[in-house]
Coordinates of C-alpha atoms in Angstrom, one line a residue:
M33 CA 52.1 -1.4 -42.9
P34 CA 55.8 -0.6 -43.3
Q35 CA 57.7 -0.2 -40.0
P36 CA 59.5 3.1 -39.3
N37 CA 63.3 3.0 -39.7
T38 CA 64.6 3.4 -36.2
R39 CA 68.3 3.2 -37.0
P40 CA 70.3 6.2 -35.8
L41 CA 70.6 9.1 -38.3
I42 CA 74.1 10.4 -39.0
L43 CA 75.0 13.6 -40.8
A44 CA 78.4 13.4 -42.6
V45 CA 79.9 16.7 -43.8
D46 CA 82.9 17.0 -46.1
D47 CA 83.6 19.0 -49.2
E48 CA 85.3 16.0 -50.9
A49 CA 82.8 13.5 -52.5
T50 CA 85.3 10.6 -52.1
N51 CA 85.4 11.1 -48.4
L52 CA 81.7 11.1 -48.1
Q53 CA 81.6 7.9 -50.2
L54 CA 84.0 6.2 -47.9
L55 CA 81.9 7.1 -44.9
R56 CA 78.9 5.8 -46.7
Q57 CA 80.6 2.4 -47.2
I58 CA 81.7 2.3 -43.6
L59 CA 78.4 3.1 -42.0
Q60 CA 75.5 2.4 -44.3
D61 CA 74.8 -1.1 -43.1
H62 CA 74.0 0.1 -39.5
Y63 CA 72.9 3.7 -39.8
R64 CA 70.7 6.1 -41.8
L65 CA 72.9 8.7 -43.5
L66 CA 72.7 12.3 -44.6
F67 CA 75.4 14.2 -46.5
A68 CA 76.4 17.8 -46.9
K69 CA 79.4 19.3 -48.8
D70 CA 79.5 22.7 -47.0
G71 CA 78.8 24.2 -43.7
A72 CA 75.6 26.1 -44.6
R73 CA 73.9 22.9 -45.9
A74 CA 75.1 21.0 -42.9
L75 CA 73.4 23.5 -40.5
E76 CA 70.3 23.4 -42.6
L77 CA 70.1 19.6 -42.5
A78 CA 70.9 19.6 -38.8
R79 CA 67.9 21.9 -38.1
Q80 CA 65.5 20.1 -40.4
E81 CA 66.4 16.5 -39.6
S82 CA 67.8 16.5 -36.1
P83 CA 70.5 13.8 -36.7
D84 CA 71.7 11.7 -33.8
L85 CA 75.4 12.5 -34.6
V86 CA 77.5 14.7 -36.9
L87 CA 80.7 13.6 -38.6
L88 CA 82.4 16.9 -39.6
D89 CA 85.4 17.8 -41.7
V90 CA 87.4 20.8 -40.6
M91 CA 89.0 22.3 -43.7
M92 CA 86.1 23.3 -46.0
P93 CA 85.5 26.3 -48.3
G94 CA 83.3 28.9 -46.7
M95 CA 82.6 28.0 -43.1
S96 CA 85.2 25.8 -41.4
G97 CA 84.2 22.8 -39.4
Y98 CA 85.1 24.6 -36.2
E99 CA 82.6 27.4 -37.2
V100 CA 79.9 24.9 -38.1
C101 CA 80.4 23.1 -34.8
A102 CA 80.2 26.4 -32.9
A103 CA 77.0 27.3 -34.7
L104 CA 75.5 24.0 -33.9
K105 CA 76.3 24.4 -30.2
A106 CA 74.9 28.0 -30.2
N107 CA 71.5 26.9 -31.4
P108 CA 69.4 25.3 -28.7
A109 CA 67.7 23.0 -31.3
T110 CA 71.0 21.4 -32.3
A111 CA 73.2 22.0 -29.3
A112 CA 72.8 18.5 -27.9
I113 CA 73.8 16.7 -31.1
P114 CA 77.3 15.2 -30.6
V115 CA 79.9 16.2 -33.2
I116 CA 83.0 14.1 -34.2
F117 CA 85.6 15.9 -36.3
V118 CA 87.0 13.8 -39.1
T119 CA 90.1 15.7 -40.4
A120 CA 93.5 15.5 -41.9
L121 CA 94.7 18.0 -39.3
T122 CA 96.8 16.0 -36.8
E123 CA 98.5 18.6 -34.5
A124 CA 97.6 18.6 -30.9
D125 CA 96.6 22.3 -31.1
D126 CA 94.1 21.4 -33.9
E127 CA 92.6 18.7 -31.8
L128 CA 92.3 21.1 -28.8
E129 CA 90.6 23.6 -31.0
G130 CA 88.1 21.0 -32.0
F131 CA 87.2 20.1 -28.4
E132 CA 87.0 23.8 -27.5
A133 CA 84.5 24.2 -30.3
G134 CA 82.3 21.6 -28.7
A135 CA 83.2 18.3 -30.4
V136 CA 83.1 15.1 -28.4
D137 CA 85.8 13.3 -30.4
Y138 CA 88.4 13.7 -33.1
I139 CA 89.3 11.2 -35.8
T140 CA 92.2 11.8 -38.1
K141 CA 92.4 11.0 -41.8
P142 CA 93.0 8.6 -43.5
V143 CA 90.3 7.0 -41.5
S144 CA 90.3 3.4 -40.2
P145 CA 86.8 1.8 -40.8
P146 CA 86.9 -0.1 -37.5
I147 CA 87.8 3.0 -35.6
V148 CA 85.1 5.1 -37.2
R149 CA 82.5 2.4 -36.4
A150 CA 83.7 2.1 -32.8
R151 CA 83.7 5.8 -32.1
V152 CA 80.3 6.3 -33.7
R153 CA 78.9 3.4 -31.7
T154 CA 80.4 4.7 -28.4
H155 CA 79.0 8.2 -28.7
L156 CA 75.6 7.0 -29.8
S157 CA 75.5 4.8 -26.8
L158 CA 76.4 7.8 -24.6
V159 CA 73.5 9.7 -26.2
R160 CA 71.1 6.8 -25.5
M161 CA 72.3 6.6 -21.8
E162 CA 71.7 10.4 -21.4
E163 CA 68.2 10.0 -22.9
L164 CA 67.4 7.1 -20.5
R165 CA 68.7 9.1 -17.5
A166 CA 66.6 12.1 -18.5
S167 CA 63.5 9.9 -19.0
R168 CA 64.1 8.3 -15.6
L169 CA 64.4 11.7 -13.9
E170 CA 61.2 12.8 -15.6
I171 CA 59.3 9.7 -14.3
V172 CA 60.7 10.2 -10.8
Q173 CA 59.7 13.9 -10.7
R174 CA 56.2 13.3 -12.1
L175 CA 55.6 10.5 -9.6
G176 CA 56.5 12.9 -6.9
L177 CA 54.1 15.5 -8.3
A178 CA 51.4 12.8 -8.4
A179 CA 51.7 12.3 -4.6
E180 CA 51.5 16.1 -4.0
Y181 CA 48.4 16.6 -6.1
K182 CA 46.7 13.7 -4.3
D183 CA 47.5 15.5 -1.0
N184 CA 45.9 18.8 -2.4
E185 CA 49.3 20.5 -2.6
T186 CA 50.8 22.1 -5.7
G187 CA 53.7 20.7 -7.6
L188 CA 55.6 23.9 -6.7
H189 CA 56.1 22.5 -3.2
V190 CA 58.3 19.7 -4.4
L191 CA 60.3 22.0 -6.6
R192 CA 61.0 24.4 -3.8
M193 CA 61.8 21.8 -1.1
S194 CA 64.0 19.9 -3.6
H195 CA 66.1 22.9 -4.3
F196 CA 66.2 23.8 -0.6
S197 CA 67.6 20.3 -0.1
R198 CA 70.3 20.7 -2.7
V199 CA 71.4 24.1 -1.2
L200 CA 71.5 22.5 2.3
G201 CA 73.3 19.4 1.0
I202 CA 76.1 21.5 -0.6
A203 CA 76.4 23.5 2.7
A204 CA 76.7 20.2 4.6
G205 CA 79.6 19.1 2.5
M206 CA 78.0 17.1 -0.4
G207 CA 79.7 17.2 -3.7
E208 CA 77.9 18.5 -6.8
V209 CA 77.0 15.1 -8.1
E210 CA 75.6 13.9 -4.7
A211 CA 73.7 17.2 -4.3
D212 CA 72.2 16.8 -7.7
D213 CA 71.1 13.3 -6.9
L214 CA 69.5 14.8 -3.7
L215 CA 67.7 17.4 -5.8
H216 CA 66.2 14.7 -8.1
A217 CA 65.4 12.3 -5.3
A218 CA 63.7 14.7 -2.9
P219 CA 60.5 15.0 -4.9
M220 CA 59.9 11.3 -4.1
H221 CA 59.7 12.0 -0.3
D222 CA 55.9 11.6 0.0
V223 CA 55.3 9.2 -2.9
G224 CA 53.9 6.7 -0.4
K225 CA 50.8 9.0 0.0
I226 CA 49.6 7.4 -3.2
G227 CA 48.7 4.4 -1.1
I228 CA 46.8 6.3 1.6
P229 CA 43.0 6.4 1.3
D230 CA 41.6 9.8 0.4
R231 CA 39.2 9.8 3.4
I232 CA 42.3 10.0 5.6
L233 CA 44.6 12.1 3.4
Q234 CA 42.0 14.8 2.7
K235 CA 40.2 14.7 6.1
P236 CA 39.6 18.3 7.2
G237 CA 39.8 17.6 10.9
A238 CA 42.2 15.8 13.2
L239 CA 43.0 12.2 12.5
D240 CA 42.0 9.6 15.1
P241 CA 44.7 7.2 16.4
E242 CA 43.9 4.5 13.8
E243 CA 43.8 7.0 11.0
W244 CA 47.1 8.4 12.1
K245 CA 48.7 5.0 12.1
I246 CA 47.5 4.5 8.5
M247 CA 48.9 8.0 7.6
Q248 CA 52.3 7.2 9.0
S249 CA 52.5 4.1 6.8
H250 CA 53.1 6.4 3.8
V251 CA 56.8 6.3 4.5
T252 CA 57.1 2.5 4.3
I253 CA 54.8 2.5 1.3
G254 CA 57.0 5.0 -0.4
A255 CA 60.1 2.9 0.3
E256 CA 58.3 -0.1 -1.2
I257 CA 57.3 1.8 -4.3
I258 CA 60.8 3.0 -5.0
G259 CA 62.3 -0.4 -4.2
E260 CA 65.8 -1.6 -3.2
H261 CA 68.7 -0.2 -5.1
S262 CA 72.5 -0.7 -4.6
G263 CA 73.3 2.9 -5.0
G264 CA 72.6 6.1 -6.9
M265 CA 69.7 8.5 -7.0
L266 CA 67.0 5.9 -6.4
A267 CA 68.7 4.5 -3.3
L268 CA 68.9 8.0 -2.0
A269 CA 65.2 8.5 -2.8
R270 CA 64.3 5.3 -0.9
N271 CA 66.2 6.5 2.2
I272 CA 64.5 9.9 2.0
A273 CA 61.0 8.4 1.7
L274 CA 61.6 6.1 4.6
T275 CA 63.4 8.6 7.0
H276 CA 62.2 12.1 6.4
H277 CA 59.8 11.8 9.4
E278 CA 62.4 10.5 11.8
K279 CA 63.3 13.1 14.5
Y280 CA 66.7 13.9 15.9
D281 CA 65.7 12.9 19.4
G282 CA 64.3 9.5 18.3
S283 CA 60.6 10.4 18.7
G284 CA 59.9 10.2 14.9
Y285 CA 58.6 7.3 12.7
P286 CA 58.7 4.6 11.4
N287 CA 61.8 3.3 13.3
G288 CA 62.5 5.8 16.0
L289 CA 66.0 6.6 14.7
A290 CA 68.0 9.3 16.5
G291 CA 70.9 11.6 15.7
D292 CA 73.3 10.5 13.1
A293 CA 71.5 7.2 12.8
I294 CA 69.1 9.1 10.5
P295 CA 70.7 9.3 7.1
L296 CA 72.0 12.8 6.2
E297 CA 69.5 13.0 3.3
G298 CA 66.6 12.3 5.6
R299 CA 67.7 15.0 8.1
I300 CA 68.1 17.5 5.2
V301 CA 64.8 16.8 3.6
A302 CA 63.0 17.0 7.0
I303 CA 64.1 20.6 7.3
A304 CA 63.5 21.6 3.7
D305 CA 60.0 20.0 3.7
V306 CA 58.9 21.5 7.0
F307 CA 60.2 25.0 6.2
D308 CA 58.4 25.1 2.9
A309 CA 55.2 23.8 4.4
L310 CA 55.3 26.5 7.1
T311 CA 56.0 29.3 4.7
S312 CA 53.3 28.2 2.2
V313 CA 49.6 28.8 2.3
R314 CA 47.6 25.6 2.9
P315 CA 43.8 25.2 3.0
Y316 CA 44.0 24.9 6.8
K317 CA 46.6 27.7 7.5
K318 CA 48.1 30.9 6.3
A319 CA 51.7 31.2 5.4
W320 CA 54.1 31.8 8.2
S321 CA 56.7 34.5 7.9
E322 CA 60.3 33.6 7.3
D323 CA 61.2 34.7 10.9
E324 CA 58.4 32.6 12.4
A325 CA 59.5 29.6 10.4
L326 CA 63.1 30.0 11.3
D327 CA 62.2 30.5 15.0
F328 CA 60.3 27.1 14.8
L329 CA 63.3 25.4 13.3
H330 CA 65.6 26.7 16.0
Q331 CA 63.1 25.8 18.8
Q332 CA 63.2 22.3 17.4
K333 CA 67.0 22.0 17.3
G334 CA 68.0 18.7 18.9
R335 CA 64.4 17.6 19.1
H336 CA 62.9 17.4 15.6
F337 CA 65.9 18.6 13.6
D338 CA 69.7 18.2 13.4
P339 CA 71.1 21.3 15.2
A340 CA 74.0 21.7 12.9
L341 CA 71.8 21.5 9.8
V342 CA 69.4 24.1 11.1
D343 CA 72.3 26.5 11.6
L344 CA 73.6 25.8 8.0
F345 CA 70.1 26.3 6.6
T346 CA 69.7 29.6 8.3
E347 CA 73.0 30.7 6.8
Q348 CA 71.7 29.9 3.3
M349 CA 68.7 32.2 3.5
P350 CA 69.7 34.4 0.5
A351 CA 69.7 31.3 -1.7
I352 CA 66.5 30.0 -0.1
R353 CA 64.7 33.3 -0.8
A354 CA 65.8 33.2 -4.4
I355 CA 64.3 29.7 -4.8
Q356 CA 61.0 30.9 -3.2
A357 CA 60.9 33.8 -5.6
R358 CA 61.5 31.7 -8.6
W359 CA 58.8 29.1 -7.8
A360 CA 56.3 31.4 -6.0
E361 CA 52.7 30.4 -5.7
H362 CA 50.3 32.4 -7.8
P363 CA 46.5 32.5 -7.1

């Protein structure tokens, strides 16, 4: 059986056949190629074939390259395709217009084959990295959802508490990138529940001391599942899994950490997780009102929760309500 051709697909667009032939000679050994001689055909091929990258001339009859690029970026089906302009226009203003239209790079004619190959290779690598990052996030989020379903909770809980965490992280001084990592890491907070027996996890009554000890082990199981990482989102996820049941006064588990010895992400997720649990319906309880839940957080300042973070969370209630409305439970 013939194997599918997995080489990246590149769409080259130029009204001059000699320019297209040159690009063919430069790229054909490593890539699959499509060709268009005008903007309308380029847009049609982009929609039909979903190329991995577009090499686009600027000065063409009918639609200019800038107009073609803008149309690609306006269509959700083609917006993510990187566009490199290949043009004889060399002025700085021309290059700026290309980037403003949505291009990722700008190559001037006459083209240098090594430069074309290097730029194409670089931008295809960036696309691949983004695909891998998106796949990793999808796996992380779905593993978090798996733990929630095992615990008879809905996946909406992890969505809400993760967004609560991001809002509180920003309020606490995190930058956008760190807060986004927190958003994506927070769903993993209870992943260790995958390793807890159903007879304990779903027991309708109170746990006995031995069962409670087993239940508490979900934090270390979660840390083991996520593993050791030198930095980034997965390192954040491990810290959250391990520390979101620590308490500010040192009475939590598994290590009895207190105060600022508890990582900031653990202190944030503790508040976000508890607030959403309190304000959500569970098989064993009705949903608390917002005021009741906030009163509980304030009663636990300095005991369960970081006092400063409780105050910041309370200040963010308009954003918290918007998150609750967006991901509300429906019977």
